[in-house]
Structure formats: C-alpha cells, structure tokens
Tab-separated table of C-alpha atoms in Angstrom:
chain	number	residue	atom	x	y	z
A	1096	MET	CA	68.268	120.072	100.579
A	1097	SER	CA	67.753	122.233	97.473
A	1098	LYS	CA	64.461	121.659	95.671
A	1099	ARG	CA	62.396	123.304	92.971
A	1100	SER	CA	59.599	124.174	95.392
A	1101	ASP	CA	61.946	126.728	96.990
A	1102	MET	CA	62.086	128.717	93.740
A	1103	THR	CA	60.306	131.984	93.066
A	1104	ASN	CA	59.637	133.814	89.813
A	1105	THR	CA	62.819	135.829	90.273
A	1106	HIS	CA	65.223	133.626	92.252
A	1107	ASN	CA	66.231	129.959	92.298
A	1108	TRP	CA	66.385	127.691	95.363
A	1109	SER	CA	69.843	128.965	96.332
A	1110	GLY	CA	68.742	132.594	96.230
A	1111	GLN	CA	70.471	133.476	92.963
A	1112	LYS	CA	68.697	135.956	90.730
A	1113	LEU	CA	67.405	134.330	87.544
A	1114	VAL	CA	68.735	135.930	84.352
A	1115	SER	CA	68.755	135.191	80.641
A	1116	THR	CA	71.608	133.326	78.980
A	1117	ASP	CA	72.422	136.445	76.965
A	1118	TYR	CA	72.776	138.501	80.117
A	1119	LEU	CA	74.900	135.879	81.863
A	1120	LEU	CA	77.254	135.365	78.905
A	1121	PHE	CA	77.386	138.775	77.241
A	1122	GLU	CA	76.151	141.544	79.536
A	1123	ALA	CA	76.941	140.749	83.172
A	1124	PRO	CA	80.108	142.433	84.512
A	1125	ARG	CA	83.030	140.051	84.904
A	1126	GLU	CA	86.102	139.838	87.111
A	1127	LYS	CA	89.379	138.035	86.518
A	1128	HIS	CA	90.099	134.782	88.369
A	1129	PHE	CA	92.876	132.190	88.148
A	1130	MET	CA	91.474	128.667	87.953
A	1131	THR	CA	91.844	125.175	86.558
A	1132	GLY	CA	89.342	123.751	84.112
A	1133	SER	CA	87.791	121.601	86.845
A	1134	GLU	CA	87.358	124.633	89.098
A	1135	VAL	CA	85.892	126.640	86.235
A	1136	LEU	CA	83.368	123.909	85.506
A	1137	LYS	CA	82.216	124.122	89.119
A	1138	GLU	CA	81.755	127.881	88.709
A	1139	ALA	CA	79.792	127.374	85.488
A	1140	MET	CA	77.461	124.782	87.024
A	1141	LYS	CA	77.002	127.050	90.048
A	1142	ARG	CA	75.336	129.538	87.692
A	1143	CYS	CA	73.182	127.012	85.787
A	1144	THR	CA	70.358	126.116	88.210
A	1145	VAL	CA	71.260	122.445	87.808
A	1146	ASP	CA	68.610	120.013	89.067
A	1147	ALA	CA	70.726	116.854	89.115
A	1148	SER	CA	74.238	115.521	88.666
A	1149	VAL	CA	75.460	111.921	88.755
A	1150	SER	CA	79.141	111.059	89.045
A	1151	TYR	CA	81.711	108.287	88.996
A	1152	PRO	CA	85.448	108.877	89.468
A	1153	ILE	CA	87.896	108.437	86.615
A	1154	THR	CA	91.004	110.487	85.853
A	1155	PRO	CA	91.149	113.302	84.801
A	1156	GLN	CA	87.504	114.275	85.445
A	1157	SER	CA	87.309	113.071	89.052
A	1158	GLU	CA	88.043	116.495	90.500
A	1159	ALA	CA	85.350	118.129	88.381
A	1160	ALA	CA	82.806	115.552	89.526
A	1161	HIS	CA	83.866	116.088	93.141
A	1162	LEU	CA	83.538	119.858	92.840
A	1163	ILE	CA	80.026	119.581	91.400
A	1164	GLY	CA	79.265	117.453	94.462
A	1165	GLU	CA	80.444	120.342	96.609
A	1166	LEU	CA	77.868	122.515	94.854
A	1167	TRP	CA	75.179	120.114	96.036
A	1168	ALA	CA	76.501	120.363	99.595
A	1169	GLU	CA	76.458	124.152	99.258
A	1170	GLY	CA	72.862	124.134	98.009
A	1171	TYR	CA	73.407	125.042	94.354
A	1172	VAL	CA	72.591	121.636	92.776
A	1173	GLY	CA	69.245	119.967	93.397
A	1174	THR	CA	70.438	116.382	93.820
A	1175	TYR	CA	73.776	114.626	93.457
A	1176	PHE	CA	74.800	110.997	93.784
A	1177	ARG	CA	77.444	108.534	92.679
A	1178	GLY	CA	76.600	105.752	90.241
A	1179	GLU	CA	77.892	102.211	90.523
A	1180	ASN	CA	79.948	102.582	87.322
A	1181	GLU	CA	79.966	104.743	84.197
A	1182	PHE	CA	77.251	102.714	82.489
A	1183	GLY	CA	75.109	103.157	85.574
A	1184	VAL	CA	75.853	106.871	85.702
A	1185	MET	CA	74.751	107.514	82.132
A	1186	SER	CA	71.621	105.404	82.664
A	1187	GLU	CA	70.797	107.376	85.796
A	1188	VAL	CA	71.434	110.646	83.956
A	1189	ALA	CA	68.850	109.484	81.419
A	1190	GLY	CA	66.342	108.823	84.183
A	1191	CYS	CA	66.887	112.256	85.729
A	1192	ALA	CA	66.573	114.033	82.384
A	1193	MET	CA	63.502	112.035	81.323
A	1194	ALA	CA	61.871	113.130	84.554
A	1195	GLY	CA	62.423	116.755	83.564
A	1196	ALA	CA	65.626	117.599	85.438
A	1197	ARG	CA	68.427	119.753	84.056
A	1198	THR	CA	71.199	117.185	84.394
A	1199	VAL	CA	74.985	117.214	83.997
A	1200	THR	CA	77.694	114.602	84.317
A	1201	THR	CA	81.365	114.206	83.477
A	1202	THR	CA	83.575	111.344	82.302
A	1203	SER	CA	86.833	110.488	80.566
A	1204	GLY	CA	88.453	107.806	78.407
A	1205	PRO	CA	87.518	104.248	79.409
A	1206	GLY	CA	84.508	105.661	81.262
A	1207	THR	CA	83.171	106.946	77.957
A	1208	LEU	CA	83.549	103.536	76.340
A	1209	ARG	CA	81.966	101.695	79.235
A	1210	ALA	CA	78.912	103.949	78.974
A	1211	MET	CA	78.738	103.982	75.172
A	1212	GLU	CA	75.363	102.263	74.761
A	1213	ASN	CA	73.697	105.115	76.628
A	1214	PHE	CA	74.680	107.987	74.344
A	1215	PRO	CA	72.557	107.076	71.299
A	1216	GLN	CA	69.819	106.184	73.781
A	1217	TRP	CA	70.107	109.718	75.196
A	1218	SER	CA	69.626	111.267	71.775
A	1219	GLY	CA	66.897	108.792	70.838
A	1220	THR	CA	64.872	109.826	73.876
A	1221	ARG	CA	65.547	113.515	73.112
A	1222	ILE	CA	66.893	114.433	76.548
A	1223	PRO	CA	68.845	117.723	76.752
A	1224	CYS	CA	71.431	116.602	79.319
A	1225	GLN	CA	75.064	117.687	79.203
A	1226	LEU	CA	78.171	115.509	79.334
A	1227	VAL	CA	81.435	117.325	79.982
A	1228	LEU	CA	84.017	115.030	78.412
A	1229	MET	CA	87.587	115.518	79.622
A	1230	ALA	CA	89.345	113.465	76.960
A	1231	ARG	CA	92.146	111.021	77.802
A	1232	GLY	CA	93.763	107.969	76.269
A	1233	ILE	CA	91.765	104.774	75.761
A	1234	ASN	CA	94.377	102.546	74.142
A	1235	SER	CA	96.439	99.725	75.592
A	1236	PRO	CA	98.877	99.915	77.219
A	1237	LEU	CA	96.772	101.832	79.737
A	1238	THR	CA	97.334	105.563	79.980
A	1239	ILE	CA	95.569	108.347	81.821
A	1240	GLN	CA	97.274	111.000	79.696
A	1241	PRO	CA	95.729	113.480	77.205
A	1242	ASP	CA	94.486	111.971	73.922
A	1243	ASN	CA	91.167	112.651	72.183
A	1244	LEU	CA	90.651	109.395	70.281
A	1245	GLU	CA	87.475	108.779	72.294
A	1246	VAL	CA	85.776	111.709	70.562
A	1247	SER	CA	85.753	109.697	67.340
A	1248	PHE	CA	83.506	107.147	69.049
A	1249	MET	CA	80.983	109.876	69.897
A	1250	LEU	CA	80.576	111.395	66.440
A	1251	GLU	CA	77.549	109.364	65.336
A	1252	THR	CA	75.673	109.065	68.624
A	1253	GLY	CA	73.177	111.767	67.688
A	1254	CYS	CA	74.551	114.156	70.333
A	1255	MET	CA	75.747	117.686	69.714
A	1256	ILE	CA	79.500	117.996	70.266
A	1257	TRP	CA	81.251	121.258	71.132
A	1258	TYR	CA	85.003	121.531	71.740
A	1259	ALA	CA	86.571	124.098	74.108
A	1260	GLU	CA	90.171	125.223	73.705
A	1261	ASN	CA	90.768	126.629	77.197
A	1262	VAL	CA	89.184	127.271	80.590
A	1263	GLN	CA	87.391	130.417	79.448
A	1264	GLU	CA	85.724	128.574	76.608
A	1265	LEU	CA	84.820	125.722	78.953
A	1266	PHE	CA	83.040	128.141	81.274
A	1267	ASP	CA	81.094	129.883	78.527
A	1268	MET	CA	80.327	126.756	76.491
A	1269	SER	CA	79.070	124.677	79.405
A	1270	ILE	CA	76.552	127.391	80.260
A	1271	ALA	CA	75.426	127.944	76.672
A	1272	ALA	CA	75.203	124.176	76.179
A	1273	PHE	CA	72.153	123.816	78.412
A	1274	THR	CA	70.354	126.665	76.692
A	1275	VAL	CA	70.901	125.308	73.186
A	1276	ALA	CA	70.185	121.682	74.107
A	1277	GLU	CA	66.916	122.688	75.774
A	1278	LYS	CA	65.523	124.590	72.797
A	1279	PRO	CA	62.258	122.824	71.847
A	1280	ASP	CA	63.305	122.496	68.199
A	1281	VAL	CA	66.667	121.004	69.237
A	1282	HIS	CA	66.253	119.083	72.498
A	1283	VAL	CA	69.075	116.557	72.144
A	1284	PRO	CA	72.047	115.853	74.439
A	1285	ILE	CA	75.202	117.906	74.223
A	1286	ILE	CA	78.796	116.844	74.815
A	1287	THR	CA	81.186	119.628	75.780
A	1288	VAL	CA	84.737	118.369	75.197
A	1289	VAL	CA	88.036	119.582	76.608
A	1290	ASP	CA	91.435	117.935	76.466
A	1291	GLY	CA	92.127	116.277	79.798
A	1292	PHE	CA	94.951	117.698	81.919
A	1293	PHE	CA	95.805	120.343	79.284
A	1294	VAL	CA	92.559	122.098	80.265
A	1295	SER	CA	91.126	120.207	83.244
A	1296	HIS	CA	94.245	120.659	85.392
A	1297	THR	CA	95.840	123.762	83.896
A	1298	ARG	CA	95.362	127.011	85.789
A	1299	GLU	CA	94.595	130.007	83.592
A	1300	ALA	CA	93.119	133.482	83.839
A	1301	VAL	CA	89.348	133.423	83.325
A	1302	MET	CA	86.721	136.151	83.402
A	1303	LEU	CA	83.659	135.228	85.477
A	1304	PRO	CA	80.386	137.034	86.214
A	1305	ALA	CA	79.197	137.315	89.818
A	1306	ASP	CA	77.883	134.111	91.376
A	1307	ASP	CA	74.637	135.667	92.635
A	1308	ILE	CA	73.012	135.211	89.202
A	1309	ALA	CA	72.025	132.023	87.415
A	1310	LEU	CA	70.208	130.644	84.388
A	1311	GLU	CA	66.455	130.430	84.430
A	1312	PRO	CA	65.319	126.844	85.163
A	1313	TYR	CA	64.633	124.229	82.527
A	1314	ASP	CA	60.964	123.867	81.568
A	1315	PRO	CA	60.467	120.204	80.573
A	1316	TYR	CA	56.894	120.835	79.446
A	1317	LYS	CA	58.214	122.685	76.405
A	1318	ALA	CA	60.020	119.519	75.302
A	1319	PRO	CA	59.089	117.580	72.132
A	1320	LEU	CA	58.564	114.549	74.407
A	1321	PRO	CA	56.771	114.953	77.744
A	1322	PRO	CA	58.685	114.269	80.959
A	1323	ILE	CA	57.945	111.139	82.944
A	1324	ASP	CA	55.233	111.621	85.537
A	1325	SER	CA	52.462	109.479	86.988
A	1326	GLU	CA	50.624	109.547	83.654
A	1327	THR	CA	53.673	109.177	81.384
A	1328	PRO	CA	55.607	106.031	82.338
A	1329	PRO	CA	59.066	105.178	80.952
A	1330	GLY	CA	57.547	102.688	78.514
A	1331	ARG	CA	56.269	105.631	76.508
A	1332	PHE	CA	59.892	106.423	75.698
A	1333	LEU	CA	61.620	103.119	75.234
A	1334	ARG	CA	59.207	100.276	74.536
A	1335	ASP	CA	56.336	101.674	72.545
A	1336	PRO	CA	54.714	98.542	71.002
A	1337	PHE	CA	54.173	100.361	67.716
A	1338	VAL	CA	57.916	100.881	67.274
A	1339	MET	CA	58.995	97.493	68.656
A	1340	LYS	CA	56.881	95.361	66.318
A	1341	SER	CA	58.543	93.698	63.317
A	1342	ASN	CA	56.807	95.229	60.333
A	1343	TYR	CA	57.485	97.858	57.696
A	1344	ILE	CA	55.730	100.649	59.570
A	1345	SER	CA	57.814	100.108	62.706
A	1346	TYR	CA	61.009	99.990	60.632
A	1347	ALA	CA	60.115	103.244	58.894
A	1348	THR	CA	59.194	104.842	62.211
A	1349	HIS	CA	62.541	103.937	63.740
A	1350	ALA	CA	64.505	105.114	60.682
A	1351	SER	CA	62.638	108.414	60.493
A	1352	TRP	CA	63.278	109.017	64.182
A	1353	GLN	CA	67.018	108.619	63.644
A	1354	TRP	CA	66.861	111.189	60.845
A	1355	GLU	CA	64.877	113.506	63.085
A	1356	VAL	CA	67.517	113.301	65.828
A	1357	ARG	CA	70.200	114.323	63.342
A	1358	SER	CA	67.993	117.064	61.947
A	1359	ALA	CA	67.598	118.375	65.483
A	1360	VAL	CA	71.387	118.598	65.792
A	1361	GLU	CA	71.446	120.600	62.547
A	1362	ARG	CA	68.733	122.916	63.887
A	1363	SER	CA	71.067	123.871	66.703
A	1364	ARG	CA	73.272	125.835	64.268
A	1365	PRO	CA	71.748	129.307	64.649
A	1366	TYR	CA	71.668	129.011	68.435
A	1367	ALA	CA	75.290	127.844	68.585
A	1368	GLU	CA	76.254	130.611	66.165
A	1369	HIS	CA	74.751	133.154	68.549
A	1370	TYR	CA	75.987	131.866	71.905
A	1371	LEU	CA	79.459	130.829	70.704
A	1372	LYS	CA	79.865	133.909	68.500
A	1373	GLY	CA	80.515	131.690	65.514
A	1374	LEU	CA	80.929	127.987	64.848
A	1375	ILE	CA	84.543	128.652	63.854
A	1376	HIS	CA	87.083	131.243	64.975
A	1377	ILE	CA	89.863	132.385	62.625
A	1378	THR	CA	93.259	133.758	63.601
A	1379	GLY	CA	95.798	134.967	61.040
A	1380	GLU	CA	96.094	136.576	57.619
A	1381	ASP	CA	93.255	136.786	55.122
A	1382	ASP	CA	95.659	136.269	52.205
A	1383	ALA	CA	97.402	133.231	53.715
A	1384	GLU	CA	97.950	130.167	51.533
A	1385	ILE	CA	98.447	127.811	54.490
A	1386	ALA	CA	95.738	126.988	57.017
A	1387	PHE	CA	95.580	124.916	60.178
A	1388	VAL	CA	92.181	123.369	60.874
A	1389	THR	CA	92.020	122.495	64.555
A	1390	CYS	CA	89.929	121.971	67.652
A	1391	GLY	CA	90.738	122.040	71.351
A	1392	THR	CA	94.299	122.347	72.614
A	1393	ALA	CA	95.745	121.790	69.145
A	1394	SER	CA	94.340	125.217	68.293
A	1395	ASN	CA	96.583	126.860	70.859
A	1396	GLN	CA	99.658	125.069	69.529
A	1397	ALA	CA	98.751	125.952	65.938
A	1398	LYS	CA	98.489	129.619	66.917
A	1399	GLU	CA	101.996	129.462	68.345
A	1400	ALA	CA	103.234	127.895	65.107
A	1401	HIS	CA	101.446	130.640	63.196
A	1402	ARG	CA	103.314	133.324	65.154
A	1403	GLU	CA	106.673	131.650	64.562
A	1404	LEU	CA	106.012	131.170	60.849
A	1405	MET	CA	105.101	134.842	60.559
A	1406	LYS	CA	108.630	135.658	61.709
A	1407	LEU	CA	109.864	133.635	58.727
A	1408	GLY	CA	107.627	135.568	56.373
A	1409	ILE	CA	105.214	132.651	55.892
A	1410	LYS	CA	101.568	133.667	56.133
A	1411	THR	CA	99.193	131.219	57.756
A	1412	LYS	CA	95.876	131.180	59.539
A	1413	VAL	CA	94.278	128.988	62.187
A	1414	ILE	CA	90.683	127.871	61.660
A	1415	LYS	CA	89.424	126.656	65.025
A	1416	LEU	CA	86.285	124.523	64.933
A	1417	ARG	CA	84.122	125.167	67.983
A	1418	THR	CA	81.435	122.669	67.059
A	1419	ILE	CA	82.054	119.172	65.705
A	1420	ARG	CA	78.379	118.204	65.633
A	1421	PRO	CA	76.945	120.049	63.866
A	1422	PHE	CA	80.044	120.193	61.700
A	1423	PRO	CA	80.621	123.758	60.395
A	1424	ALA	CA	81.057	122.688	56.767
A	1425	LYS	CA	79.832	125.902	55.144
A	1426	GLU	CA	81.968	128.061	57.406
A	1427	LEU	CA	85.045	125.901	56.854
A	1428	LEU	CA	84.650	125.978	53.076
A	1429	ALA	CA	84.464	129.770	53.118
A	1430	ALA	CA	87.492	130.005	55.418
A	1431	VAL	CA	89.746	127.894	53.166
A	1432	GLU	CA	89.043	129.872	49.994
A	1433	GLY	CA	92.394	130.632	48.367
A	1434	ILE	CA	94.246	128.183	50.628
A	1435	LYS	CA	96.776	125.840	48.979
A	1436	HIS	CA	97.769	123.684	51.965
A	1437	ILE	CA	95.590	122.588	54.912
A	1438	PHE	CA	97.212	120.996	57.952
A	1439	VAL	CA	95.141	119.199	60.597
A	1440	PRO	CA	97.173	118.744	63.811
A	1441	GLU	CA	95.553	116.327	66.265
A	1442	PHE	CA	95.982	114.659	69.654
A	1443	ASN	CA	95.177	111.123	68.453
A	1444	VAL	CA	96.661	108.508	66.127
A	1445	VAL	CA	93.717	107.956	63.760
A	1446	GLY	CA	93.158	111.495	62.525
A	1447	TRP	CA	89.392	111.637	63.030
A	1448	LEU	CA	89.292	115.397	62.473
A	1449	GLU	CA	91.287	115.083	59.250
A	1450	LYS	CA	88.712	112.555	58.028
A	1451	GLU	CA	85.904	114.968	58.841
A	1452	VAL	CA	87.682	117.790	57.012
A	1453	ARG	CA	88.373	115.643	53.938
A	1454	LYS	CA	84.769	114.455	53.808
A	1455	GLU	CA	83.303	117.952	53.986
A	1456	LEU	CA	85.747	119.506	51.515
A	1457	TYR	CA	85.728	116.648	48.990
A	1458	ASN	CA	85.265	117.997	45.446
A	1459	LYS	CA	84.712	121.483	46.878
A	1460	CYS	CA	88.249	122.633	47.609
A	1461	GLU	CA	91.509	122.139	45.696
A	1462	ALA	CA	93.778	122.600	48.693
A	1463	ASP	CA	96.177	119.814	49.593
A	1464	ILE	CA	95.127	118.358	52.971
A	1465	VAL	CA	97.848	117.065	55.282
A	1466	GLY	CA	96.843	115.019	58.320
A	1467	GLY	CA	99.379	116.036	60.895
A	1468	PRO	CA	101.237	116.326	62.976
A	1469	ARG	CA	99.570	113.793	65.264
A	1470	VAL	CA	100.625	113.069	68.826
A	1471	ALA	CA	98.981	110.728	71.313
A	1472	GLY	CA	99.225	108.948	74.640
A	1473	GLY	CA	100.063	112.118	76.555
A	1474	MET	CA	102.657	113.545	74.181
A	1475	SER	CA	102.733	117.308	73.816
A	1476	MET	CA	102.574	119.054	70.462
A	1477	PRO	CA	105.287	121.715	70.391
A	1478	ALA	CA	104.986	124.424	67.786
A	1479	GLU	CA	108.245	123.143	66.307
A	1480	ALA	CA	106.526	119.886	65.316
A	1481	ILE	CA	103.845	121.786	63.421
A	1482	ILE	CA	106.405	124.073	61.785
A	1483	ALA	CA	108.470	121.065	60.673
A	1484	GLU	CA	105.365	119.559	59.042
A	1485	VAL	CA	104.741	122.796	57.165
A	1486	MET	CA	108.337	123.267	56.056
A	1487	GLU	CA	108.603	119.695	54.799
A	1488	LYS	CA	105.567	120.309	52.638
A	1489	ILE	CA	106.528	123.660	51.167
A	1490	ASN	CA	110.275	122.964	51.153
A	1491	PRO	CA	110.584	119.195	50.492
A	1492	GLY	CA	113.672	117.441	51.727
A	1493	LYS	CA	114.960	120.431	53.666
A	1494	GLY	CA	112.405	120.493	56.515
A	1495	ALA	CA	112.453	123.288	59.060
C-alpha cells in the first residue's frame, strides 16, 4: 500500500524522482505514444503523486476511473475506492481533500448533475481537488453521446474550469491543474473538461515525458484553510456558529466569502497563463475579418473550416479558449480587434459559450456575433456545417 511515510526528500512512495511542474511540462524529454484520452489521463495521474482518488462508473469516463484504479494497484496512487453514487463520490473527494490529500476524480453527464450540490461546497471550503469532466448528454431522451451542455451548470460553482481540445492538452492540463489549484493565493477546485468520446475514446499521437518522474507532493499546510486533523475538526469548515447565525454579520461574512472564492479564481490567471502558455490560442490570419471563438473539440472542427475557407480566399481565424473560468475576456477582446463577424460553434443546444462571449464583448466590440452552428446529442460537427453558416452570413440566400 502506497503511503506518504514512504516518501523521501527526492522521491515519492513509488520511487519516482520529484521534479517541478516546469520541468515536467516544459523541460523533460518526451517520446511519442499513441493513446486514448482515458489512457492519457492515467499517464498524467501517474506523474502527479496523487494521494487519493474516488470513482463511480458512468459512460464515457468509466474507463478513465478504472485506469486510475490500476495506478493504485501499481502503487502510484495513495488510496482509491468506489463511492456509492456520484453524490457520495464528490462528498468523499471533499473529505479526502479537506484532510490534506491531493485528490482527483472523474465523472460525466448525469453523474455531474447528481453530484451538483458538492461543487460549490468544494469551492466554499477552498479545497484544491481536480475533477476531470468527460462531457456527455444530459437531456431526455437518454443519451450517452458527446454533448457539453453540462458545462453550463458548472459555470457559477466557484471552480476553475479549463477545457482541453485533444489528448495532448488533456495530459498537460491535468498535470498543471493541480499546481495552479494548490497555489496558496488560489486554492480552489479545478474542473478539467474534455468532450466525451471525441477525446476520451479517440486514439491520438501524444508526447509524454518518462514515467520515472513526478510532481512534488501537495503541502496542505500552505493552504488558506488548515487541513482536518485531531485539532481541526470538520465543523471548523462547514458549521462555524459565527457564520450559521441569523444576523447581519453572518450574512456579510457569507457574502464576502463567496466574493473571495471568485477572486481566488481570478488570481489563477497568471499561473494559468504560464502553464497553459496562454489563456487563448489563435490560429489563422491576423488581418481576418471572420473569427471562430471555440473551446474543446469544436476548435478542431473550426480549424478545418478555416483551412477550407482559405482555399476560397476567405480569411478567418480560430480563437480557442483554454480557460472558461477565469474567462479570458481581455485576451478575447484583443483577439477580435478588426473582426466583423464572430461565429461560436458549440456541442450543445443552448449556446452557453455564445452567451459568455456576448456578455464579455457587450459594448466593447462592434462585430456581429453568430451563435452557431450548434450540434448536440452525439451529432458531429463537420467543417461543411461551419462553412455553410459563414457563407450564409457573408453571402445571404446563396449559402455555401
């Protein structure tokens, strides 16, 4: 059984050499592998000196949860167990993290909704755990297919939200996520999102560092709230009488704490900027008048549309958002300077990303914002659908 007492100053309990996040992400030599997103997540967690992981099966994240369990069996994860349901899992994750453990879990779709009460509780208790969310449909009739509507439910939970486009980004982000979440001036949960099946089950080339190195362990005594121990019971976190009383001071205390949680998310910006090499990534022409603002798999499809439109002499660029919380408003505003038309392709029916874009650009940008195309329930988004949306806008009535 892996345990912290087996660690030394230079190596973790599994014998991996402890290195900095910068070395692991930017300096360590890498070799090419061919893996699915679930397999890549296992490789990332293998290099993260993870203390605890709690799981519950739901498609499409079941394989990822199973593979993290294999890491426990192999001695790379300190403890691993299955919860009784997703609500139980997220509650147990909270307990592990409050006790000072670097903790990770995964879920998808209905599992996210069943556990929803826990996520603002996570941020309210300032635990730096990581949820890897492999998004899938949540609507009736029931579907297990790709759809990211559930992300809209997570936007105001007080958690950081990062969005990976492919398996390489999933590997790098899920490692960086722990480091940023655990910064003392941040110290809130982080949700690393990928589109289920499109990333979780798709096999791609990925560059990985050797598996004999790993992140330095989490130090809970640098946290803004102390970990639970024999002198710091759970009541200190959740039922402080001062906060629970019904008077003006307790109301003000609770309100100010909510603002502080959101301020902590904002303080993550410089760290995310460093480890993600930018909160947005831009592909395309600087003098383009058409832009696609995207996240996740829609970014890949928009890039394909960009290449096809270039053949038609139409200049475009793709602005991929890598963080949703904090939202990269300043970076987005700079990126759309000179743009006349903004398209926001999404894998959901409600257009939650379009709403975010409109809110942040309101009265700051004169570009026409088009919410679409949108696909959902497992539908793919061929480049032709994006091109048709563009052509209908710039060439009304004639389409593509």
